[in-house]
PDB file of C-alpha atoms and ligand atoms in Angstrom:
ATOM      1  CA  UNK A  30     -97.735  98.460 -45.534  1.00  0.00           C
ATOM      2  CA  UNK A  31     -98.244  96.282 -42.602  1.00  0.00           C
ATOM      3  CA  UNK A  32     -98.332  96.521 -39.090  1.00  0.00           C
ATOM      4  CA  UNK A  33     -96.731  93.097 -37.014  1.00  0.00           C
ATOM      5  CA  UNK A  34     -95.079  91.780 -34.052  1.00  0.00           C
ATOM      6  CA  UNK A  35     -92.120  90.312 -34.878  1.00  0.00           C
ATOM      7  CA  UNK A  36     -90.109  87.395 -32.780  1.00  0.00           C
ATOM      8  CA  UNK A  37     -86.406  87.874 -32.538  1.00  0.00           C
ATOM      9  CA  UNK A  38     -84.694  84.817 -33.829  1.00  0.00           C
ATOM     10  CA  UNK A  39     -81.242  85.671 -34.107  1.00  0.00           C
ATOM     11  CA  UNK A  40     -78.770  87.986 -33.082  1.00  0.00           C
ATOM     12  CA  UNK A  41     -75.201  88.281 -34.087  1.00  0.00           C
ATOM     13  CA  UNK A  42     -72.551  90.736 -34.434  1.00  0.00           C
ATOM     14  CA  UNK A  43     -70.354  90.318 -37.913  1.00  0.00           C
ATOM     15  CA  UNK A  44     -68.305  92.999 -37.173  1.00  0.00           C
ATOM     16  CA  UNK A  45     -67.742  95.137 -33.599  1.00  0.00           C
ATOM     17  CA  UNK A  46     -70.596  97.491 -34.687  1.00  0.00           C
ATOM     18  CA  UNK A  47     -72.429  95.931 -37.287  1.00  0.00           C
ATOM     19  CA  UNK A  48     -75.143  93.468 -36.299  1.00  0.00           C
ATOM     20  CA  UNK A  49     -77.599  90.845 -37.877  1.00  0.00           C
ATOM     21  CA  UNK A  50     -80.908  90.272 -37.131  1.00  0.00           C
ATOM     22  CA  UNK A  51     -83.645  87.493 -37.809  1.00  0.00           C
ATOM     23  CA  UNK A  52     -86.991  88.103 -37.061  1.00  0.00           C
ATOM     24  CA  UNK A  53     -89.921  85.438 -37.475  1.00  0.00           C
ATOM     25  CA  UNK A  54     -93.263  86.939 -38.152  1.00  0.00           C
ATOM     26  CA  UNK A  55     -95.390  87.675 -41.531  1.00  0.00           C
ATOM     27  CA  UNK A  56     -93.397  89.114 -44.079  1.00  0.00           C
ATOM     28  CA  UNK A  57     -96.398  89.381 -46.872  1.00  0.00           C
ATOM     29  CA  UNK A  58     -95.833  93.089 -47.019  1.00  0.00           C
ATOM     30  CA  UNK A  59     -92.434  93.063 -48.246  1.00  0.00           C
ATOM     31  CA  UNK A  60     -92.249  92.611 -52.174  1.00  0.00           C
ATOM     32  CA  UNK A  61     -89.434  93.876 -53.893  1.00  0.00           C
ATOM     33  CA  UNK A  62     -85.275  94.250 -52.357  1.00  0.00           C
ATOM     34  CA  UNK A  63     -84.595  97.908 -51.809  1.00  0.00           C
ATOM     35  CA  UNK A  64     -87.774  98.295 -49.306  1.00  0.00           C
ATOM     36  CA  UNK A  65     -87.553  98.744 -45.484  1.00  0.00           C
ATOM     37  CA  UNK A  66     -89.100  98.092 -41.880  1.00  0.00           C
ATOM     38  CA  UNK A  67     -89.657 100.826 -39.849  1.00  0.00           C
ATOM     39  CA  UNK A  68     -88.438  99.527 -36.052  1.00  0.00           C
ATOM     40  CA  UNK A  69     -90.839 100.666 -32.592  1.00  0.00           C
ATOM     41  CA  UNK A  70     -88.147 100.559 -29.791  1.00  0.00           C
ATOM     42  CA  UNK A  71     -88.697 100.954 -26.222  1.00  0.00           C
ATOM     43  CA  UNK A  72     -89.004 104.337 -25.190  1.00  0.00           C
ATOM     44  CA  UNK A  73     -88.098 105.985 -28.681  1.00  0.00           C
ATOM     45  CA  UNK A  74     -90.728 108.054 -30.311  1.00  0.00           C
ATOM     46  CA  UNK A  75     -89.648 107.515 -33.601  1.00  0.00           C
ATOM     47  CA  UNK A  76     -89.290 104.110 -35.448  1.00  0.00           C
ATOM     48  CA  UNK A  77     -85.786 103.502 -36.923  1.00  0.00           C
ATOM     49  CA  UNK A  78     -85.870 102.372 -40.622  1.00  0.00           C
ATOM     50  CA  UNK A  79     -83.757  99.606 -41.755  1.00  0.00           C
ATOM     51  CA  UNK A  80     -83.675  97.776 -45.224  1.00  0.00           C
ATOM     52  CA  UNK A  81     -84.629  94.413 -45.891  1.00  0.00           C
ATOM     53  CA  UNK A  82     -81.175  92.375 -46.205  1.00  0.00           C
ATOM     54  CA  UNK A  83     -83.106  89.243 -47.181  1.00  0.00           C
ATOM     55  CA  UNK A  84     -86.707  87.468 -46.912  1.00  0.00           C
ATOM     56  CA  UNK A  85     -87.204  83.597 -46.284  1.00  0.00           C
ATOM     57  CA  UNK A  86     -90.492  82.399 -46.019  1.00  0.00           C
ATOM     58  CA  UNK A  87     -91.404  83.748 -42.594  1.00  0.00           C
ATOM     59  CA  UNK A  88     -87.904  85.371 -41.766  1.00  0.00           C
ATOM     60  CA  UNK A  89     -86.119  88.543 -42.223  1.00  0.00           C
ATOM     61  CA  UNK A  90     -83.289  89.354 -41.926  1.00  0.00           C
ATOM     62  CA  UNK A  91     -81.998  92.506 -41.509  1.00  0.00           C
ATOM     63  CA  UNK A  92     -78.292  94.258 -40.947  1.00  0.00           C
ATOM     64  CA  UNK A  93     -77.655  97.274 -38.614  1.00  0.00           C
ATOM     65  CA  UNK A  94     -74.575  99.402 -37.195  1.00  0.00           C
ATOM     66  CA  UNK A  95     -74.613 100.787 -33.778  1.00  0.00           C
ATOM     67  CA  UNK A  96     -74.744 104.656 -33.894  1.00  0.00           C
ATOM     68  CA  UNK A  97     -77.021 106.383 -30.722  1.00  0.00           C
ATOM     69  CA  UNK A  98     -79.820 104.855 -28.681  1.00  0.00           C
ATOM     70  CA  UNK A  99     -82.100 102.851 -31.026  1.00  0.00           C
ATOM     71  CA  UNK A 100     -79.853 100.454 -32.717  1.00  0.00           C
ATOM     72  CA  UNK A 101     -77.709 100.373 -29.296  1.00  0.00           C
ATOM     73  CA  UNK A 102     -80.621  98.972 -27.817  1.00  0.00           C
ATOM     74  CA  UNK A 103     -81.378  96.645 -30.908  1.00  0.00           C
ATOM     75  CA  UNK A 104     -78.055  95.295 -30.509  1.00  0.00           C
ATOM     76  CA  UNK A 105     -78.871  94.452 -26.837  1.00  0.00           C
ATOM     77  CA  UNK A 106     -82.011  91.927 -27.479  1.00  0.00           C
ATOM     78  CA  UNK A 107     -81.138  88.377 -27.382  1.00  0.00           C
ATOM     79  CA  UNK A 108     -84.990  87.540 -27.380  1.00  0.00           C
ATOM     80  CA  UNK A 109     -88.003  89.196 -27.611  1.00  0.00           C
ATOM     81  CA  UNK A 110     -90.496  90.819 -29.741  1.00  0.00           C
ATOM     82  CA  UNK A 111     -90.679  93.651 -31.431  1.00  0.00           C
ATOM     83  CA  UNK A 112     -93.225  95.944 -33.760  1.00  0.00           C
ATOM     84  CA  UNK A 113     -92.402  96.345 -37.016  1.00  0.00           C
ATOM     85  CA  UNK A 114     -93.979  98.586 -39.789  1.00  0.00           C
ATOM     86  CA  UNK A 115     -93.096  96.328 -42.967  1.00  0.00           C
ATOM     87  CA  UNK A 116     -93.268  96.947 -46.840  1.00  0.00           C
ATOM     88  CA  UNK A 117     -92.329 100.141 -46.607  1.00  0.00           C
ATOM     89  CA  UNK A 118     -90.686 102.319 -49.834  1.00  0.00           C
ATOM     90  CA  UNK A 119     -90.846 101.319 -53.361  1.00  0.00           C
ATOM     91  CA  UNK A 120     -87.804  99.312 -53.904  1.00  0.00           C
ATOM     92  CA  UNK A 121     -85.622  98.365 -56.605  1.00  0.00           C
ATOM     93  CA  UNK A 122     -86.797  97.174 -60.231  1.00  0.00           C
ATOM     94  CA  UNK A 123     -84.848  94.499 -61.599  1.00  0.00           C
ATOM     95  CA  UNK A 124     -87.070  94.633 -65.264  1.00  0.00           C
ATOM     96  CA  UNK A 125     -84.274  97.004 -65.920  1.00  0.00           C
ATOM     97  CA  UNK A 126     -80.916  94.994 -65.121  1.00  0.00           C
ATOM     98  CA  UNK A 127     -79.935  93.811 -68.537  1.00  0.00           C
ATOM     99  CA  UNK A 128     -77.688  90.491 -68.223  1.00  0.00           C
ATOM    100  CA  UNK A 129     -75.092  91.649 -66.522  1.00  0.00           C
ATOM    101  CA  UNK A 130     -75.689  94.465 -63.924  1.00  0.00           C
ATOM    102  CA  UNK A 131     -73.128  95.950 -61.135  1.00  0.00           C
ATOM    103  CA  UNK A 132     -74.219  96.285 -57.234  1.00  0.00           C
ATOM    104  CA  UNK A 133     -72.590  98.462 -55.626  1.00  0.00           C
ATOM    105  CA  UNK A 134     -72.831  98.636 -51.365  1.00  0.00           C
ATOM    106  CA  UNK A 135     -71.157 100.745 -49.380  1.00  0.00           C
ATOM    107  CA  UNK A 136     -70.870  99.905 -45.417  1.00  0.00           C
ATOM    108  CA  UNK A 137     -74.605  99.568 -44.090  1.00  0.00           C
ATOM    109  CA  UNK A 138     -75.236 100.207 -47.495  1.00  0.00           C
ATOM    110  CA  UNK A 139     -74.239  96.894 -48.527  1.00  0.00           C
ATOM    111  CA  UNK A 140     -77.500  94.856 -46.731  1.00  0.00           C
ATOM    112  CA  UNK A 141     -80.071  95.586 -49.534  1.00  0.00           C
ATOM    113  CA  UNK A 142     -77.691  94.674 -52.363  1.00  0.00           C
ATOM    114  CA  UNK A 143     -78.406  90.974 -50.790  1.00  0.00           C
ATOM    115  CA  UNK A 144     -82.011  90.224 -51.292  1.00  0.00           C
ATOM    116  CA  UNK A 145     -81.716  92.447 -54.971  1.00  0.00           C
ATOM    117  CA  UNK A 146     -78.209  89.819 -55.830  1.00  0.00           C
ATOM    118  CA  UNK A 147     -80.505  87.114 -55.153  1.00  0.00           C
ATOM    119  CA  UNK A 148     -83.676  87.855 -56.987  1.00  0.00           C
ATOM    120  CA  UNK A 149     -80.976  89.203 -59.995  1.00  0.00           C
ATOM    121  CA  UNK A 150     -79.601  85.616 -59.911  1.00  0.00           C
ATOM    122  CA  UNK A 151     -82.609  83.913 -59.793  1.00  0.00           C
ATOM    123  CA  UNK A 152     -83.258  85.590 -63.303  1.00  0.00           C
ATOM    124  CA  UNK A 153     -80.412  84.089 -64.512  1.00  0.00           C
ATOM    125  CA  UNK A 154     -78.397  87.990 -64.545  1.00  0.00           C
ATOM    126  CA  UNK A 155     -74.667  87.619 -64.314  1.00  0.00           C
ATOM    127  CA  UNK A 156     -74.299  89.769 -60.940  1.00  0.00           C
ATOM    128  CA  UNK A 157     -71.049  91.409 -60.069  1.00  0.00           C
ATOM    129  CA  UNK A 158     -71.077  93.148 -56.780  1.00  0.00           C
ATOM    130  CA  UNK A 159     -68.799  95.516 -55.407  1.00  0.00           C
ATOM    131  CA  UNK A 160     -68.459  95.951 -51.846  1.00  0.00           C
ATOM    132  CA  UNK A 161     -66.690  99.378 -50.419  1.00  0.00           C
ATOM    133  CA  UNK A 162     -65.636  99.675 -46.166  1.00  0.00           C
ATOM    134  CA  UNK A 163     -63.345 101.448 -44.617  1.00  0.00           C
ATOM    135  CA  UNK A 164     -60.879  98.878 -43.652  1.00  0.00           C
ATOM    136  CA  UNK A 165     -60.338  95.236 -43.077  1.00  0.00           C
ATOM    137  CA  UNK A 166     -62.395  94.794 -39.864  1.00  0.00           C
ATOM    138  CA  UNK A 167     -65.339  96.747 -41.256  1.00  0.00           C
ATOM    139  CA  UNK A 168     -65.742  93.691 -43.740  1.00  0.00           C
ATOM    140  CA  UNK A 169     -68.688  91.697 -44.163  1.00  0.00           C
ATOM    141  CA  UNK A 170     -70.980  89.517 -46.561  1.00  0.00           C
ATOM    142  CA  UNK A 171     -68.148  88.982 -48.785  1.00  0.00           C
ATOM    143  CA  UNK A 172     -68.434  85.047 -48.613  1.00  0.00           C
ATOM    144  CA  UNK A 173     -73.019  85.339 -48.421  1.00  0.00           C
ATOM    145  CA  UNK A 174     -72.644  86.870 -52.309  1.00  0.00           C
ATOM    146  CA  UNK A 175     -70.255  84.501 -53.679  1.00  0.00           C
ATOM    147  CA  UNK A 176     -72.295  81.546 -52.151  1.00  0.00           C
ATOM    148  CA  UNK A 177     -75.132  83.342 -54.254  1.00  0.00           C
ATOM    149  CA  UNK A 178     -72.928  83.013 -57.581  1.00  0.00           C
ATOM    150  CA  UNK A 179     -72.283  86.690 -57.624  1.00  0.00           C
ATOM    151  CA  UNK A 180     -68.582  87.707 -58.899  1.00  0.00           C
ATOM    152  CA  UNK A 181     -67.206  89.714 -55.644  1.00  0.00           C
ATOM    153  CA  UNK A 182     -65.032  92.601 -55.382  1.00  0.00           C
ATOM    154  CA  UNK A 183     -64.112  94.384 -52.182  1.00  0.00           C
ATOM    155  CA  UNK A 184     -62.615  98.057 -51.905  1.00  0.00           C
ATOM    156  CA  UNK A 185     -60.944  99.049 -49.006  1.00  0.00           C
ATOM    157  CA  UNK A 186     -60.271 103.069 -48.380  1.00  0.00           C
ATOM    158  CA  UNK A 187     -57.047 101.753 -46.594  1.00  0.00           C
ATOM    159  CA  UNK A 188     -55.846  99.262 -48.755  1.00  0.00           C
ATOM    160  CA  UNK A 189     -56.176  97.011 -46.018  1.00  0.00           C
ATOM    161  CA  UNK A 190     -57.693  94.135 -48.047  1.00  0.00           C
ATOM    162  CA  UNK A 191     -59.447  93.941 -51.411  1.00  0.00           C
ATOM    163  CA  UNK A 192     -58.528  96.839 -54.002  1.00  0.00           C
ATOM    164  CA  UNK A 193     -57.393  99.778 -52.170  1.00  0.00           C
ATOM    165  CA  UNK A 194     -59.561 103.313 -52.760  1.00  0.00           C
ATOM    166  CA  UNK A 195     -63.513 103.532 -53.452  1.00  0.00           C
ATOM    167  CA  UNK A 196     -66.241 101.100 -55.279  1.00  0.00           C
ATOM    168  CA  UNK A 197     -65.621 103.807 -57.917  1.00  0.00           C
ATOM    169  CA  UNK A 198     -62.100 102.458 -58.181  1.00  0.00           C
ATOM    170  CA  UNK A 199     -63.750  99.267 -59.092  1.00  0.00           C
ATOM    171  CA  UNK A 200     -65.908  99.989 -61.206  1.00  0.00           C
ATOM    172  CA  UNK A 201     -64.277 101.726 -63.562  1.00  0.00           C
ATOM    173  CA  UNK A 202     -62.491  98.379 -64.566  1.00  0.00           C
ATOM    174  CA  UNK A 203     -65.834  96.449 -64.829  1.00  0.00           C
ATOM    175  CA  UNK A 204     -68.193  96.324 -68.080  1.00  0.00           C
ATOM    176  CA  UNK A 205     -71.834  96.112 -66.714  1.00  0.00           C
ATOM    177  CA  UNK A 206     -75.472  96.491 -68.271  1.00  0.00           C
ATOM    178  CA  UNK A 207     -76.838  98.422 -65.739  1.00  0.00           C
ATOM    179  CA  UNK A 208     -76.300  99.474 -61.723  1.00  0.00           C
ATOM    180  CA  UNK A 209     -77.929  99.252 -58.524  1.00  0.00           C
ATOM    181  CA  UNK A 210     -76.647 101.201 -55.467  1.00  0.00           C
ATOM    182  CA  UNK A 211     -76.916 101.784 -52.016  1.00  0.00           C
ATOM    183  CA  UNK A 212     -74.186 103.891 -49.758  1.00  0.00           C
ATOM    184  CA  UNK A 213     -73.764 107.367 -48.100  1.00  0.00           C
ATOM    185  CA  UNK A 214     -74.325 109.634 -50.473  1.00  0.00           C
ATOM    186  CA  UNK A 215     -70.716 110.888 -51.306  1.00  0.00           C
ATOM    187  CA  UNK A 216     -70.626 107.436 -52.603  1.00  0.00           C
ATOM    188  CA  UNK A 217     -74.209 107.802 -54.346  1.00  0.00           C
ATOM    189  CA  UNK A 218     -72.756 111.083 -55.835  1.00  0.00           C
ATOM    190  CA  UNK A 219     -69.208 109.171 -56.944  1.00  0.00           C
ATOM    191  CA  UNK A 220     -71.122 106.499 -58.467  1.00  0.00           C
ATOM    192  CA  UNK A 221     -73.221 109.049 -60.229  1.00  0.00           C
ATOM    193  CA  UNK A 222     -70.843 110.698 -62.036  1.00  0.00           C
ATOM    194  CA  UNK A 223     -68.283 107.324 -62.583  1.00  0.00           C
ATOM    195  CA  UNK A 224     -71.131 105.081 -64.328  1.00  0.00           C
ATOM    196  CA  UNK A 225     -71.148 104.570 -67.656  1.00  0.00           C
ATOM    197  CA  UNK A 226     -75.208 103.421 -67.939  1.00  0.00           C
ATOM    198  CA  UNK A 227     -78.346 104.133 -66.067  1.00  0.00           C
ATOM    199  CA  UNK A 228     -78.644 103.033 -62.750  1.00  0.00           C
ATOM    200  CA  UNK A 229     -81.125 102.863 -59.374  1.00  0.00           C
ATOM    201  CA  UNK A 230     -79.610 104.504 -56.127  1.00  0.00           C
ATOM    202  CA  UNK A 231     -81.110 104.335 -52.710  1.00  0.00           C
ATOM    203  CA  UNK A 232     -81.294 107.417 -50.562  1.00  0.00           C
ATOM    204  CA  UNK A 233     -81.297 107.609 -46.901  1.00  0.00           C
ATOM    205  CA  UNK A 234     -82.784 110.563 -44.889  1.00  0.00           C
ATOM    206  CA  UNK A 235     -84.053 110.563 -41.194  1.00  0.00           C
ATOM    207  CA  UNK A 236     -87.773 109.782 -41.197  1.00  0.00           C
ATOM    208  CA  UNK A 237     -90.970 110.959 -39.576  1.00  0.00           C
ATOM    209  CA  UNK A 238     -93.415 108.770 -40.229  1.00  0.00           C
ATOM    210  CA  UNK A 239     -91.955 106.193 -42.628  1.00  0.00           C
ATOM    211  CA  UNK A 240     -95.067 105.787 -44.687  1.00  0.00           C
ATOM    212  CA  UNK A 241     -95.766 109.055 -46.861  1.00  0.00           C
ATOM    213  CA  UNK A 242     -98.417 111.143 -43.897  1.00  0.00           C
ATOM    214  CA  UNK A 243     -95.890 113.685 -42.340  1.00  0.00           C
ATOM    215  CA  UNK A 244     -93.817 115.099 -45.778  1.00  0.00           C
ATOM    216  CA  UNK A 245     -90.516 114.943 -43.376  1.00  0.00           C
ATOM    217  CA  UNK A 246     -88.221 113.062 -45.829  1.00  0.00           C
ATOM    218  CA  UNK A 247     -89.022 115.209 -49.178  1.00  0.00           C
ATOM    219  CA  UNK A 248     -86.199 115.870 -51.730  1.00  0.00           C
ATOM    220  CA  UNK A 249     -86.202 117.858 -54.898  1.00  0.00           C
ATOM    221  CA  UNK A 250     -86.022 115.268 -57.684  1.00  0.00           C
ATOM    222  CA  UNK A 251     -86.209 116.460 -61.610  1.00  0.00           C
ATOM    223  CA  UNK A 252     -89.891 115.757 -61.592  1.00  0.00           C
ATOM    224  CA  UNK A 253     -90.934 117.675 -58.564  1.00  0.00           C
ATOM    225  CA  UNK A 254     -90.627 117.024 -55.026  1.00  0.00           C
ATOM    226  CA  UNK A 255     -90.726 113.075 -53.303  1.00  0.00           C
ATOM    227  CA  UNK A 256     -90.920 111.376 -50.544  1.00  0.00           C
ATOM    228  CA  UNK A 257     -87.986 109.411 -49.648  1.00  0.00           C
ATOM    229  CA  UNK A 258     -89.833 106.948 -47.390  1.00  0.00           C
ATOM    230  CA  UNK A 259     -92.569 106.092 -50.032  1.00  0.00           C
ATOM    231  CA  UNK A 260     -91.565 107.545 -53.691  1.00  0.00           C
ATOM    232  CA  UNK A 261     -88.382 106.459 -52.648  1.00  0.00           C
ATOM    233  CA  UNK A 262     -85.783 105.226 -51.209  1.00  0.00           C
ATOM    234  CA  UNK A 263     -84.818 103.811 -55.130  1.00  0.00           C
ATOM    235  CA  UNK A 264     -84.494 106.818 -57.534  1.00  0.00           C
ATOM    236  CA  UNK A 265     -83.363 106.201 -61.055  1.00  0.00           C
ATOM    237  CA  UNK A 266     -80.600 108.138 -62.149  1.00  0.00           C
ATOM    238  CA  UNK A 267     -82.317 110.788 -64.089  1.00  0.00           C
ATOM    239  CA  UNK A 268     -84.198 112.182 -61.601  1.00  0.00           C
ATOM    240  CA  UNK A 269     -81.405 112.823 -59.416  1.00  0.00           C
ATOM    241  CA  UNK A 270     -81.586 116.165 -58.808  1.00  0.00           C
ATOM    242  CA  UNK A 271     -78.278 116.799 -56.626  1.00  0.00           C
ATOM    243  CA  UNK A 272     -78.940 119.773 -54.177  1.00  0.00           C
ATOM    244  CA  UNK A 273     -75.102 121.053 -54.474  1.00  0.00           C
TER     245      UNK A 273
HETATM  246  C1  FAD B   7     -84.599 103.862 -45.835  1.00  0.00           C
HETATM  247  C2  FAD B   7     -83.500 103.673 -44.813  1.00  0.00           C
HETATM  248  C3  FAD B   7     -82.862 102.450 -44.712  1.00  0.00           C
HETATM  249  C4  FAD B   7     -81.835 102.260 -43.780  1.00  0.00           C
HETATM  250  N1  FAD B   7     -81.232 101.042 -43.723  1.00  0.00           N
HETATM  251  C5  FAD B   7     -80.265 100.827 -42.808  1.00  0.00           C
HETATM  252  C6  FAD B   7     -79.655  99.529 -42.703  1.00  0.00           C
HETATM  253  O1  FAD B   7     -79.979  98.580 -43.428  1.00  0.00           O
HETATM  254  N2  FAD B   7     -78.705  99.377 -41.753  1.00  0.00           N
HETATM  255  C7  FAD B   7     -78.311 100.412 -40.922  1.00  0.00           C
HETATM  256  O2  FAD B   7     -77.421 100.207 -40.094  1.00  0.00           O
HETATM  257  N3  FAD B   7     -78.869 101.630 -41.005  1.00  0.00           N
HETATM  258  C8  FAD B   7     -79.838 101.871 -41.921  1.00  0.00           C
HETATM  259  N4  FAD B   7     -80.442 103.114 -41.975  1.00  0.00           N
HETATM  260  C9  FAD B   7     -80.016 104.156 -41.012  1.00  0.00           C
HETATM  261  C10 FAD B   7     -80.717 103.907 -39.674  1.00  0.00           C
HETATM  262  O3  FAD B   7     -82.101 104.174 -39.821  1.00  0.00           O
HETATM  263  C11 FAD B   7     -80.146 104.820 -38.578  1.00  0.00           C
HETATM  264  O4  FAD B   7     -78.776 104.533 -38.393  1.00  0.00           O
HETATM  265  C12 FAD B   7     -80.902 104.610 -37.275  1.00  0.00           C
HETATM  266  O5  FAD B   7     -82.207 105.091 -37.389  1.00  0.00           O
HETATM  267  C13 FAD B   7     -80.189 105.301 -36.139  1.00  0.00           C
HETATM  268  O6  FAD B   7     -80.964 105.162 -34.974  1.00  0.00           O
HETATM  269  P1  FAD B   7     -80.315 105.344 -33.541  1.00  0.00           P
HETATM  270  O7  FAD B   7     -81.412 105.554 -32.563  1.00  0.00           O
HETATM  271  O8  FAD B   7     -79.354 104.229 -33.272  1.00  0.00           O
HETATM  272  O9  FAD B   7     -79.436 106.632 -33.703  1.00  0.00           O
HETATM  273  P2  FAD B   7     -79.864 108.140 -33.342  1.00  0.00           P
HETATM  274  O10 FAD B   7     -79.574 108.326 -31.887  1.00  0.00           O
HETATM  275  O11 FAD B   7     -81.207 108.453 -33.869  1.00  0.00           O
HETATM  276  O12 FAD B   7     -78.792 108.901 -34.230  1.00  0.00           O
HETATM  277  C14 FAD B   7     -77.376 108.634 -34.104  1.00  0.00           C
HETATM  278  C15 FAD B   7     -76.628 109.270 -35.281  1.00  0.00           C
HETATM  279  O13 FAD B   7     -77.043 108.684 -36.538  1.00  0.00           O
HETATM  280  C16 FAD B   7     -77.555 109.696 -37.413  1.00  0.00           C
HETATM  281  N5  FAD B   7     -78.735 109.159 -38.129  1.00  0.00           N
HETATM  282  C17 FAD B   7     -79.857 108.670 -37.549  1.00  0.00           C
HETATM  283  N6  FAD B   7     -80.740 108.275 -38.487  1.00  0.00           N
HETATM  284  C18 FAD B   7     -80.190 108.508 -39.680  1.00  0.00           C
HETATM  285  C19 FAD B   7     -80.620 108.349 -41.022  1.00  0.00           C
HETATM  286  N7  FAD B   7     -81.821 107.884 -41.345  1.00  0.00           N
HETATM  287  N8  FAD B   7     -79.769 108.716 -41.997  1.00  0.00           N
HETATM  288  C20 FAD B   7     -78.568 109.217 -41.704  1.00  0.00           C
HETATM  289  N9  FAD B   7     -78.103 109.399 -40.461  1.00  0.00           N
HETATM  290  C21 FAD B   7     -78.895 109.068 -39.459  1.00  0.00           C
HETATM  291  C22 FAD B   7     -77.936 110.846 -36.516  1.00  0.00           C
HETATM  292  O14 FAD B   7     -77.870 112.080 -37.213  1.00  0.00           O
HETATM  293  C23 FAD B   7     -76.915 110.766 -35.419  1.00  0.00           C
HETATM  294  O15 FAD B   7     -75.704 111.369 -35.811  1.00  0.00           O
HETATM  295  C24 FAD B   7     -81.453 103.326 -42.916  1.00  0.00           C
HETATM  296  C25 FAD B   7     -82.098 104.567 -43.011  1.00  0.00           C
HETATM  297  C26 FAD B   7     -83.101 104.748 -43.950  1.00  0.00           C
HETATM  298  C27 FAD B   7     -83.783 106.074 -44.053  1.00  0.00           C
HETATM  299  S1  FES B   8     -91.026 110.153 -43.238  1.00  0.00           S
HETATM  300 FE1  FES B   8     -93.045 110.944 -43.205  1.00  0.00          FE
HETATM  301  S2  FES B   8     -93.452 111.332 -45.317  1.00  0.00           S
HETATM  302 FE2  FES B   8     -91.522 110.308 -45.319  1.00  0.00          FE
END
């Protein structure tokens, strides 16, 4: 983990809540897709984690919704600086992909699944993603993975574009070596029980520390209890341990 100030570099909303950000500063800390920064914003107490959408050279990139005070604020910095925790979590493992492995994002879940396509290509893996929002306007990063080489497919819950109903829906059609997921966790749960091989999901819990001192983020796994913000936020399937 790493502690660094962090130039804001870019801006932009892709949707009407959802946001991307490019920040210029030392990214050494950050070594697998799946991990997070861990965001110190003006009178908050608490940093706000956010996953790592991508890494290049000296920029990061990062994807965000608007839901209370921290990321409204976020989404109100043209310029600036800001202190980031980097490095943070454990991240996905792509040793256990096979050739062809699915992605599957759901809404904010969908930034991580950019950095991990990437890497997955870059090993010569046959990446199909699938993509799951609400409706049309809720859409984006379709075109960023299929300028990767990744096959894309987009759900929609209203039909609106794409295949109407759940990534679930998609999958089910698709022959794949192994998964990767990140999503709210109905969708971690759906994906659970609908895949066919093992798989890596990524949880998301609200978070003390960030960095494995305060316990706030445990979770019952199979093998005991972990830390979401440092054993985590990849489990593999079989230690899911599903509360309900
Ligand atoms: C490991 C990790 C990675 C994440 N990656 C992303 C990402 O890439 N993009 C993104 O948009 N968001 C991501 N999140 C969620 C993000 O951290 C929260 O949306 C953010 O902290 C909200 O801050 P806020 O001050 O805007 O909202 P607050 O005012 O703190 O809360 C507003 C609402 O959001 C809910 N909320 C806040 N934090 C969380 C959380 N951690 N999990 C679930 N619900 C929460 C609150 O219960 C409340 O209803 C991630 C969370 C974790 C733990
Ligand atoms: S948030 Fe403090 S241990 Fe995870």
């Amino acid at each position: 983990m790493k502690q660094g100030i962090f130039e804001i570099v870019e801006n932009t909303a892709l949707t009407d809540s959802v946001y991307r950000m490019q920040l210029q500063g030392d990214t050494s800390a950050i070594t697998a897709p799946g991990q997070f920064v861990n965001i110190q914003l003006d009178g908050l107490y608490l940093r706000r984690p956010i996953s790592v959408c991508d890494v290049t050279g000296d920029i990061l990139t990062i994807i965000y919704k608007v839901v209370g005070k921290g990321t409204k604020q976020m989404s109100q910095m043209r310029n600036g600086k800001l202190d980031l925790l980097t490095g943070l979590g454990n991240g996905y493992d792509l040793t256990a992909a096979g050739e062809s492995p699915v992605l599957l994002g759901g809404g904010v879940g969908v930034p991580p699944m950019y950095m991990l396509a990437k890497e997955l290509i870059a090993l010569g893996k046959k990446v199909n993603v699938i993509l799951g929002f609400n409706t049309e306007n809720e859409i984006f990063y379709e075109e960023e993975f299929k300028a990767l080489g990744c096959s894309v497919t987009v759900t929609t819950v209203d039909g609106s574009y794409g295949l109407k109903g759940f990534v679930t829906d998609a999958l089910k059609n698709m022959e794949y070596s192994y998964f990767y997921t990140c999503g709210p966790e109905p969708m971690l749960k759906a994906v659970y029980r609908a895949s066919v091989t093992s798989g890596q999901m990524s949880f998301e819990k609200r978070m003390g520390c960030g960095f494995g001192a305060c316990m706030g983020c445990s979770c019952k796994t199979i093998t005991g209890y972990k830390r979401i913000c440092k054993e985590g936020p990849v489990m593999r399937k079989e230690e899911i341990l599903w509360e309900d």
